[in-house]
CSV table of C-alpha atoms in Angstrom, one decimal:
chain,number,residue,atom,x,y,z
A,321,UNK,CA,107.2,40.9,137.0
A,322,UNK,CA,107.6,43.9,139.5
A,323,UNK,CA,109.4,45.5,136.8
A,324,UNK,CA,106.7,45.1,133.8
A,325,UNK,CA,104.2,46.3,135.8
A,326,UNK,CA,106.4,49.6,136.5
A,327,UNK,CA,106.8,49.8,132.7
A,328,UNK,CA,103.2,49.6,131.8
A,329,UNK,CA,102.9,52.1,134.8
A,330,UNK,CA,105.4,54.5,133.3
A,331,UNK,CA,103.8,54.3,129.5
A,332,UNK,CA,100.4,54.4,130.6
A,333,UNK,CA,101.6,58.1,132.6
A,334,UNK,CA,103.5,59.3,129.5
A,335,UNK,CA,99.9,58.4,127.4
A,336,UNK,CA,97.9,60.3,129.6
A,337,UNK,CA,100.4,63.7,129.5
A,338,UNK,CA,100.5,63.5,125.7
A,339,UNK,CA,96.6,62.6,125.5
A,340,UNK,CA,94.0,65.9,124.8
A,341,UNK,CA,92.0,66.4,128.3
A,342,UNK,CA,88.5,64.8,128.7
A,343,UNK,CA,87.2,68.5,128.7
A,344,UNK,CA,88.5,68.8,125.2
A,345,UNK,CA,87.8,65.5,124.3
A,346,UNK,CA,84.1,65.8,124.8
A,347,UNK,CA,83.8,69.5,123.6
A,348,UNK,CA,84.9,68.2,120.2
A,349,UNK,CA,82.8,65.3,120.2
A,350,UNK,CA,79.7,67.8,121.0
A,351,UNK,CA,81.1,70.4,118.4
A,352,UNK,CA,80.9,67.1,115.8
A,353,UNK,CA,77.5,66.2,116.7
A,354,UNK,CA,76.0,69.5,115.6
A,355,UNK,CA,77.7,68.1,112.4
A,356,UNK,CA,77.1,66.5,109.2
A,357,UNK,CA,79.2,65.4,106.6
A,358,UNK,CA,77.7,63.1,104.3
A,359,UNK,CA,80.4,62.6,101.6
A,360,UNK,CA,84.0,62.6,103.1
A,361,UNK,CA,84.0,60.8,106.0
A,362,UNK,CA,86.1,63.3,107.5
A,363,UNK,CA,84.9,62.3,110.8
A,364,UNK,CA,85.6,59.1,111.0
A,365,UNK,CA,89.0,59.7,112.5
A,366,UNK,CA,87.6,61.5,115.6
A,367,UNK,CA,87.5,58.1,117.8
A,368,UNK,CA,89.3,57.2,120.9
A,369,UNK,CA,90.7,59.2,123.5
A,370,UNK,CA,93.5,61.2,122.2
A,371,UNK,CA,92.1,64.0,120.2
A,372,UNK,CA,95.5,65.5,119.9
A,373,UNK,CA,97.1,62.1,117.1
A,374,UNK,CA,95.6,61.5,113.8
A,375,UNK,CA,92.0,63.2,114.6
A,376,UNK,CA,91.4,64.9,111.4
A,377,UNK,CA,91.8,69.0,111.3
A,378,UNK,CA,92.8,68.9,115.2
A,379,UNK,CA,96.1,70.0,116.2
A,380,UNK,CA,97.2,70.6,120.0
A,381,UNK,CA,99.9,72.4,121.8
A,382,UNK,CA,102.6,70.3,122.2
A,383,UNK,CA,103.3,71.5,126.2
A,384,UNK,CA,99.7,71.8,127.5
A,385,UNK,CA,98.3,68.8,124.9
A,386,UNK,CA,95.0,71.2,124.8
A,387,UNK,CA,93.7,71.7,121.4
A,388,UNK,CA,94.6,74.8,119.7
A,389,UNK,CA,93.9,74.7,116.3
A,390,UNK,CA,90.5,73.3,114.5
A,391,UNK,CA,91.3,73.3,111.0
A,392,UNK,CA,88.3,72.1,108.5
A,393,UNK,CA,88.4,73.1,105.4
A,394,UNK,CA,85.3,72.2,102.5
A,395,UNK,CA,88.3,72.9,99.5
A,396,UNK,CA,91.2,71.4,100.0
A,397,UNK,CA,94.0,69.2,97.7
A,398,UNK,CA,93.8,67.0,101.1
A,399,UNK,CA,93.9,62.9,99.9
A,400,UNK,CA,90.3,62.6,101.1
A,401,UNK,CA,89.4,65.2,98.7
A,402,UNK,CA,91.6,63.8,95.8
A,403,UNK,CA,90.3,60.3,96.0
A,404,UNK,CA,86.6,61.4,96.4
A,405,UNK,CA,86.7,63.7,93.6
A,406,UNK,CA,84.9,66.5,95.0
A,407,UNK,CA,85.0,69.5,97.4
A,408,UNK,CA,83.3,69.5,100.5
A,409,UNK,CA,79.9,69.6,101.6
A,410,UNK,CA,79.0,70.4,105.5
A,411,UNK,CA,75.4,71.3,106.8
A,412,UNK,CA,74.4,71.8,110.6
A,413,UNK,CA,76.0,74.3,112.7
A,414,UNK,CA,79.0,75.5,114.7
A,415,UNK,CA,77.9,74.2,118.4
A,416,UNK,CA,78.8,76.9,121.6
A,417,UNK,CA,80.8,73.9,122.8
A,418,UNK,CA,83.6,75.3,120.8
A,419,UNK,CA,83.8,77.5,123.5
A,420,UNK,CA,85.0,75.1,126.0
A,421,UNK,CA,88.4,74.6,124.2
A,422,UNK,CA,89.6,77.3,125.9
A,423,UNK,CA,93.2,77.6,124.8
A,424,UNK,CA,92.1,77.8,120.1
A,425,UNK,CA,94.3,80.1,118.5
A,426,UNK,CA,92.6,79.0,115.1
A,427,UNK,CA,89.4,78.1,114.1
A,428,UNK,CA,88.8,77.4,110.1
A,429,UNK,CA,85.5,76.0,109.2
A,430,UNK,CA,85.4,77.1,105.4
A,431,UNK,CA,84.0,76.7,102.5
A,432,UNK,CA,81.4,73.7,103.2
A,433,UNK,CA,78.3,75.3,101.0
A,434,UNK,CA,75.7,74.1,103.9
A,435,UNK,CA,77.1,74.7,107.5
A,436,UNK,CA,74.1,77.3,108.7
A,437,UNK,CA,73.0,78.8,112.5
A,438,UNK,CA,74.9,81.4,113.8
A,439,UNK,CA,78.4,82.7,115.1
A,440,UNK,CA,78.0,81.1,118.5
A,441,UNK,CA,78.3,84.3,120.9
A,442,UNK,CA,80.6,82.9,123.1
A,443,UNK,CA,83.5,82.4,120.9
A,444,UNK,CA,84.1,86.1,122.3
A,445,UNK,CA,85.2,84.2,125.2
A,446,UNK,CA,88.6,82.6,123.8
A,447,UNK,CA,91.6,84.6,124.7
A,448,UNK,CA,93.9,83.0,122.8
A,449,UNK,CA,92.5,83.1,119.2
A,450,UNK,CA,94.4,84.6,116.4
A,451,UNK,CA,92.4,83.5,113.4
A,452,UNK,CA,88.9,83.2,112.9
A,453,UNK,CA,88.0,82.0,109.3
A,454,UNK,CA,84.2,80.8,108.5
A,455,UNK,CA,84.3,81.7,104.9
A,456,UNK,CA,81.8,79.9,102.3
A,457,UNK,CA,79.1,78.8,104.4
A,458,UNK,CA,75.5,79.7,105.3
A,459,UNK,CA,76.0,81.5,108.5
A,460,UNK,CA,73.6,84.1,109.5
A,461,UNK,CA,73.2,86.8,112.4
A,462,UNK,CA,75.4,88.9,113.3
A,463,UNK,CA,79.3,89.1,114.7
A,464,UNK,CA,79.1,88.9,118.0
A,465,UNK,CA,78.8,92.8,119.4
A,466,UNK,CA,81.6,92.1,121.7
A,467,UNK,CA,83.9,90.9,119.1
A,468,UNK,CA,86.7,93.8,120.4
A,469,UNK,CA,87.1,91.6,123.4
A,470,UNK,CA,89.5,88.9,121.1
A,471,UNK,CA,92.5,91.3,121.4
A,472,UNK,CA,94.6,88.6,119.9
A,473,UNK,CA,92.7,88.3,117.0
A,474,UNK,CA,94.9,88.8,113.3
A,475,UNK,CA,92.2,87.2,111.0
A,476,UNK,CA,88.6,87.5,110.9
A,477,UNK,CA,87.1,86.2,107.5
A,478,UNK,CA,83.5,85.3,107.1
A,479,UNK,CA,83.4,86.4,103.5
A,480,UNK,CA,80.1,84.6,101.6
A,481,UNK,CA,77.7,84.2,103.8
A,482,UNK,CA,74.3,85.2,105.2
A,483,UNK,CA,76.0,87.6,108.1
A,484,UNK,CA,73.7,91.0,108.6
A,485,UNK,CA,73.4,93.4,111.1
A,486,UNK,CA,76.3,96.3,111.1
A,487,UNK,CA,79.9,96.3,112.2
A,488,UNK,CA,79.8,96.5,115.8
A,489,UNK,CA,82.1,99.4,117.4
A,490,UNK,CA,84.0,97.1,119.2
A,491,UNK,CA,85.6,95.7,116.2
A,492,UNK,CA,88.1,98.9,116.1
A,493,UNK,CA,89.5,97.5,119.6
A,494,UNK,CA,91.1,94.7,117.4
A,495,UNK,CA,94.6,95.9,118.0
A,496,UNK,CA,96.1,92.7,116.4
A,497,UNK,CA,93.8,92.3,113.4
A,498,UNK,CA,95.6,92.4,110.2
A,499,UNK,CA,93.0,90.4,107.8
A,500,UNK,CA,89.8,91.8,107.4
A,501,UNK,CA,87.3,90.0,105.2
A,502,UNK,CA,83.6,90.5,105.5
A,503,UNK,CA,82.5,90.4,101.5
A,504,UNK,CA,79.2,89.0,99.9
A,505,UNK,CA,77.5,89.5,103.2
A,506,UNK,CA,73.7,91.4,104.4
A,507,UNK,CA,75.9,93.9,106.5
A,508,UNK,CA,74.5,97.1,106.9
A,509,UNK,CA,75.2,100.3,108.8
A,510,UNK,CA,78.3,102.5,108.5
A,511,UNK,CA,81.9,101.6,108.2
A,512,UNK,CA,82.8,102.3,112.3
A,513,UNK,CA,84.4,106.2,111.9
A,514,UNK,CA,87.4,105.3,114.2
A,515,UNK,CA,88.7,102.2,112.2
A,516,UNK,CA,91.8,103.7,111.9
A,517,UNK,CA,92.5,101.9,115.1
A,518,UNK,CA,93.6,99.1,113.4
A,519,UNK,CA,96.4,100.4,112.7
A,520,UNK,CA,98.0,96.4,112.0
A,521,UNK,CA,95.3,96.0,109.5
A,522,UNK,CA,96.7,95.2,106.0
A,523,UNK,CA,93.1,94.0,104.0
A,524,UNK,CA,90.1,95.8,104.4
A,525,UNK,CA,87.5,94.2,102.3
A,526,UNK,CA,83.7,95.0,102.8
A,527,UNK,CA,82.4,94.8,99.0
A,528,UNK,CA,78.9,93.2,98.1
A,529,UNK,CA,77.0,94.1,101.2
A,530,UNK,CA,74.8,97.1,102.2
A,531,UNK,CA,77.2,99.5,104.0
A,532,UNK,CA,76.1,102.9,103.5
A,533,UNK,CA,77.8,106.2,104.9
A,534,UNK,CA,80.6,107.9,103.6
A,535,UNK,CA,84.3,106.6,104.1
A,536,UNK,CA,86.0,107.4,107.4
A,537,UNK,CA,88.9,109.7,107.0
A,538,UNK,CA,90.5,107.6,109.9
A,539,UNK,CA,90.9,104.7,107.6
A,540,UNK,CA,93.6,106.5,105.1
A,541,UNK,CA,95.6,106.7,108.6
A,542,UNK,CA,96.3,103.4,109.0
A,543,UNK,CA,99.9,103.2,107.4
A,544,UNK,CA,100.3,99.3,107.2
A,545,UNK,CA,96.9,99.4,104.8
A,546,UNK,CA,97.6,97.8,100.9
A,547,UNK,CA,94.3,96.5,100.4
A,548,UNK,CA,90.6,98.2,100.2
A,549,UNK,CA,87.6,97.0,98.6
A,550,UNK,CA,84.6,98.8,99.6
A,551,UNK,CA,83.0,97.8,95.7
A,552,UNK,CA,79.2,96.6,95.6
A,553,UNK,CA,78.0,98.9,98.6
A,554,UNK,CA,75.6,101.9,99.1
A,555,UNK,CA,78.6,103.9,100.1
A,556,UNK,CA,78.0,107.8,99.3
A,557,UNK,CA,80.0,110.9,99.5
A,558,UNK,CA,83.3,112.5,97.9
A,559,UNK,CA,86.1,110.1,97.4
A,560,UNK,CA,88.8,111.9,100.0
A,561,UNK,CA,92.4,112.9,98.1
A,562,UNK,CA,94.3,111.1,100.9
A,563,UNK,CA,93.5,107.9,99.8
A,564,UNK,CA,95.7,108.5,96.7
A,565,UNK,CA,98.7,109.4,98.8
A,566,UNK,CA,98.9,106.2,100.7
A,567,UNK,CA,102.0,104.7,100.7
A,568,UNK,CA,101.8,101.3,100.7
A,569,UNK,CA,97.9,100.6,99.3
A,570,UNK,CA,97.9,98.6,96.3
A,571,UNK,CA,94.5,98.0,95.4
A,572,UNK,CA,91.3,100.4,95.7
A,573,UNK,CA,88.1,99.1,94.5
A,574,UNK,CA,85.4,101.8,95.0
A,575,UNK,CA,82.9,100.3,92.1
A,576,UNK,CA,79.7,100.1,92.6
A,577,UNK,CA,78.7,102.8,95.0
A,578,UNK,CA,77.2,106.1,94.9
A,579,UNK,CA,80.3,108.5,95.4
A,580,UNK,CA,80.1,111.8,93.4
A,581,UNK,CA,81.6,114.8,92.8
A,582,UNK,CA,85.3,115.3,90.9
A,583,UNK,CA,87.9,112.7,91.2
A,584,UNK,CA,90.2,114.3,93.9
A,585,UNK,CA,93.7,115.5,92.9
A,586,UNK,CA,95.0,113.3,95.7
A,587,UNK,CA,97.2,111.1,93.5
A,588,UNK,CA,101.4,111.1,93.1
A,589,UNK,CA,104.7,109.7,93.0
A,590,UNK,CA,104.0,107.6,96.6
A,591,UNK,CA,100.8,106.1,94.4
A,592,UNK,CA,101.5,102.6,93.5
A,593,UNK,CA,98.2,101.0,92.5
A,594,UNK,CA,97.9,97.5,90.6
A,595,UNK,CA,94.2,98.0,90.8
A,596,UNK,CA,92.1,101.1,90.7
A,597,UNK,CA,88.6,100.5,90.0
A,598,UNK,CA,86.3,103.7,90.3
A,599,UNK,CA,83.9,102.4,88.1
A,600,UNK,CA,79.8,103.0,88.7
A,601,UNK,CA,79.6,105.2,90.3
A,602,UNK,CA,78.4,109.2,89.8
A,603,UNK,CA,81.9,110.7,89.7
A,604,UNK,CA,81.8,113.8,87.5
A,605,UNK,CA,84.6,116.7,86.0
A,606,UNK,CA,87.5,116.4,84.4
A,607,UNK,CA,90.5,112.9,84.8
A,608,UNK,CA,92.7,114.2,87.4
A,609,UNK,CA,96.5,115.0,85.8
A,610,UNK,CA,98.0,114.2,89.4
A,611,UNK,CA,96.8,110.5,88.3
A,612,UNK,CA,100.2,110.6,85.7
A,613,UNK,CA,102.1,111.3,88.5
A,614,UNK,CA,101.5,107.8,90.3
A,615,UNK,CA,104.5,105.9,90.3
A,616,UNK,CA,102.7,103.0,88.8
A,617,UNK,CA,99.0,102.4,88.1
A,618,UNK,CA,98.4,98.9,86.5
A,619,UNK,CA,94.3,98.2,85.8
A,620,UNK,CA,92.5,102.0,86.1
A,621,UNK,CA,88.5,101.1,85.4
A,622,UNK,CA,86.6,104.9,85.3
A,623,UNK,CA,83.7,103.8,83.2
A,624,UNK,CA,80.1,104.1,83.6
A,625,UNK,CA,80.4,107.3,85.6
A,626,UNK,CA,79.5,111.1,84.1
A,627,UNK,CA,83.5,111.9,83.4
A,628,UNK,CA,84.0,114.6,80.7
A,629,UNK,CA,86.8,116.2,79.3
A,630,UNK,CA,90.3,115.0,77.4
A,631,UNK,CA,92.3,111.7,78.8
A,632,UNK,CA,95.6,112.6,79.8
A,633,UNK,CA,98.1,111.4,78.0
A,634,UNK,CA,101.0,109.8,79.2
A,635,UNK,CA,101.2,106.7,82.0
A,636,UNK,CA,99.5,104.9,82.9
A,637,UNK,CA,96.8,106.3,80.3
A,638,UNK,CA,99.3,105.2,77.4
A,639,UNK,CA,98.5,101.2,78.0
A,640,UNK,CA,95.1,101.2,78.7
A,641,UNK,CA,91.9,100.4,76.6
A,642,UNK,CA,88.7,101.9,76.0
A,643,UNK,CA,86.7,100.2,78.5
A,644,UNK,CA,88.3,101.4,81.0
A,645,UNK,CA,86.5,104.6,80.5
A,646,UNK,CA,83.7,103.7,78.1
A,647,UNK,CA,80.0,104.6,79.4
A,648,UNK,CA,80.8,108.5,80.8
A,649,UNK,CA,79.4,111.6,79.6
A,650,UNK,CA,81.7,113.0,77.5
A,651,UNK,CA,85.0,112.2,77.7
A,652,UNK,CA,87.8,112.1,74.7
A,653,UNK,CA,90.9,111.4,73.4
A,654,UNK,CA,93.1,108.1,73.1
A,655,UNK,CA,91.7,105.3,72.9
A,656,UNK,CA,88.6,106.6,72.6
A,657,UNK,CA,87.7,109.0,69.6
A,658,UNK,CA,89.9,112.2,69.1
A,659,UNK,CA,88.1,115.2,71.0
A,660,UNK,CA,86.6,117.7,68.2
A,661,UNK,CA,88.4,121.3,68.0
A,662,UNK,CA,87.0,124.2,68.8
């Protein structure tokens, strides 16, 4: 008898170490009230005690049993998606309970269509997190000013939604960040002029917002850099010749915006683009000839701008078609029509 009763004694201690906390416990369980999901059921798995087995996009660390992932995704080739035969749909909002999980590293609440309110301030407040992904909702507000304060922070994304406001300063102080996704957004203001802080960054995508100002010369400094697109903005200015020589940038989408003046002769055998898209914009002169010295240029889109003069022959010119410089004032040669003699 004596010895069953240590037994239960001894499983019921090991249950409790590998059980979630009652902090975190009810911090979910308030995060999940703010909460709807009508279609799923995701939810439904969010019962009993131990938060850390089996409750549904909740992962914990395996020494401290704390929660340190939420992990919620609206699109997903999850079973619960597969046998409902549809994506996700999410509406409320993301409670300041969050906050009380002190130990996240991730948060992902993406692509649920209805999830509104907005980034609850005090998510500033988490030391620990490394990703922060709220893509695909109806988030509005702003990011939170003090933002800089997440010094552990490699992703923010919260691309397609209603964020506005500008890019607060303290973003640059995001020593860690390396994903940077703020597209189909209301944000405003100028990119901040010492971005080239980040120097982990690898993506920098603003486009389809309403960031004005010219591009920061800091930001071709930032070596690690193989992704920019700054497309679908009020962004003015000269396009600066060293973002042609940056080594290891792979795609530059600049369409959209209000740069003029000539396209700079910035361009060489350390340029490697698969994607170079200078397209509306109010770029005038002459194709630059430094662009056939690019080691490799795969899509080059230069229409609808106020280009004249004869297309260099040669790579990458040699493989591309008319629309990718259609709509200028009046340029010539292959493939459009032959330039007339003089």
């Amino acid at each position: 008898m004596k010895l069953n009763v240590v037994v239960l004694l001894l499983l019921l201690i090991i249950s409790t170490a590998t059980c979630c906390p009652p902090s975190d416990h009810r911090a979910l369980l308030a995060f999940r009230s703010a909460l709807k999901e009508p279609y799923l059921g995701i939810f439904n798995s969010w019962t009993g005690q131990d938060c850390c087995h089996n409750w549904y996009g909740i992962s914990c660390d395996s020494l401290t049993h704390r929660v340190a992932d939420i992990n919620l995704r609206g699109e997903s080739e999850d079973p619960i998606f597969e046998r409902a035969h549809r994506t996700g749909f999410m509406t409320g909002y993301i409670s300041p309970a969050i906050c009380d999980l002190t130990r996240l590293s991730a948060i992902t609440i993406a692509d649920w269509k209805g999830i509104s309110g907005e980034i609850p301030k005090c998510i500033t407040r988490l030391p620990f997190l490394r990703t922060l992904d709220l893509i695909g909702n109806q988030i509005s507000g702003v990011i939170p000013n003090d933002i800089g304060r997440l010094h552990r922070l490699a992703v923010l994304n919260v691309a397609d939604n209603r964020i506005s406001g500008s890019i607060p300063n303290s973003l640059t102080n995001l020593s860690s960040l390396m994903h940077l996704d703020l597209r189909n957004n209301l944000i405003s203001g100028v990119i901040p002029a010492d971005i080239g802080r980040l120097t982990m960054l690898s993506r920098a995508l603003l486009s389809g917002n309403r960031i004005t100002g010219r591009i920061p010369e800091s930001l071709t400094r930032i070596y690690r850099l193989a992704d920019v697109d700054l497309s679908g903005n009020q962004l003015y200015g000269t396009i600066t010749p060293s973002l042609g020589r940056m080594s290891v940038l792979a795609t530059l989408n600049l369409d959209g915006n209000k740069f003029s003046g000539k396209i700079p002769e910035g361009f060489g055998p350390r340029s490697y683009f698969t994607v170079l898209d200078l397209s509306y914009n109010n770029l005038k002169g002459p194709i630059p000839r430094s662009i056939s010295g690019a080691s490799f240029i795969g899509h080059l889109d230069l229409s609808h701008n106020h280009l004249c003069g004869k297309i260099p022959v040669g790579s990458p010119f040699n493989h591309l078609e008319a629309a990718s410089f259609m709509y200028n004032d009046c340029l010539c040669g292959k493939p459009l029509s032959a330039c007339l003699k003089n």
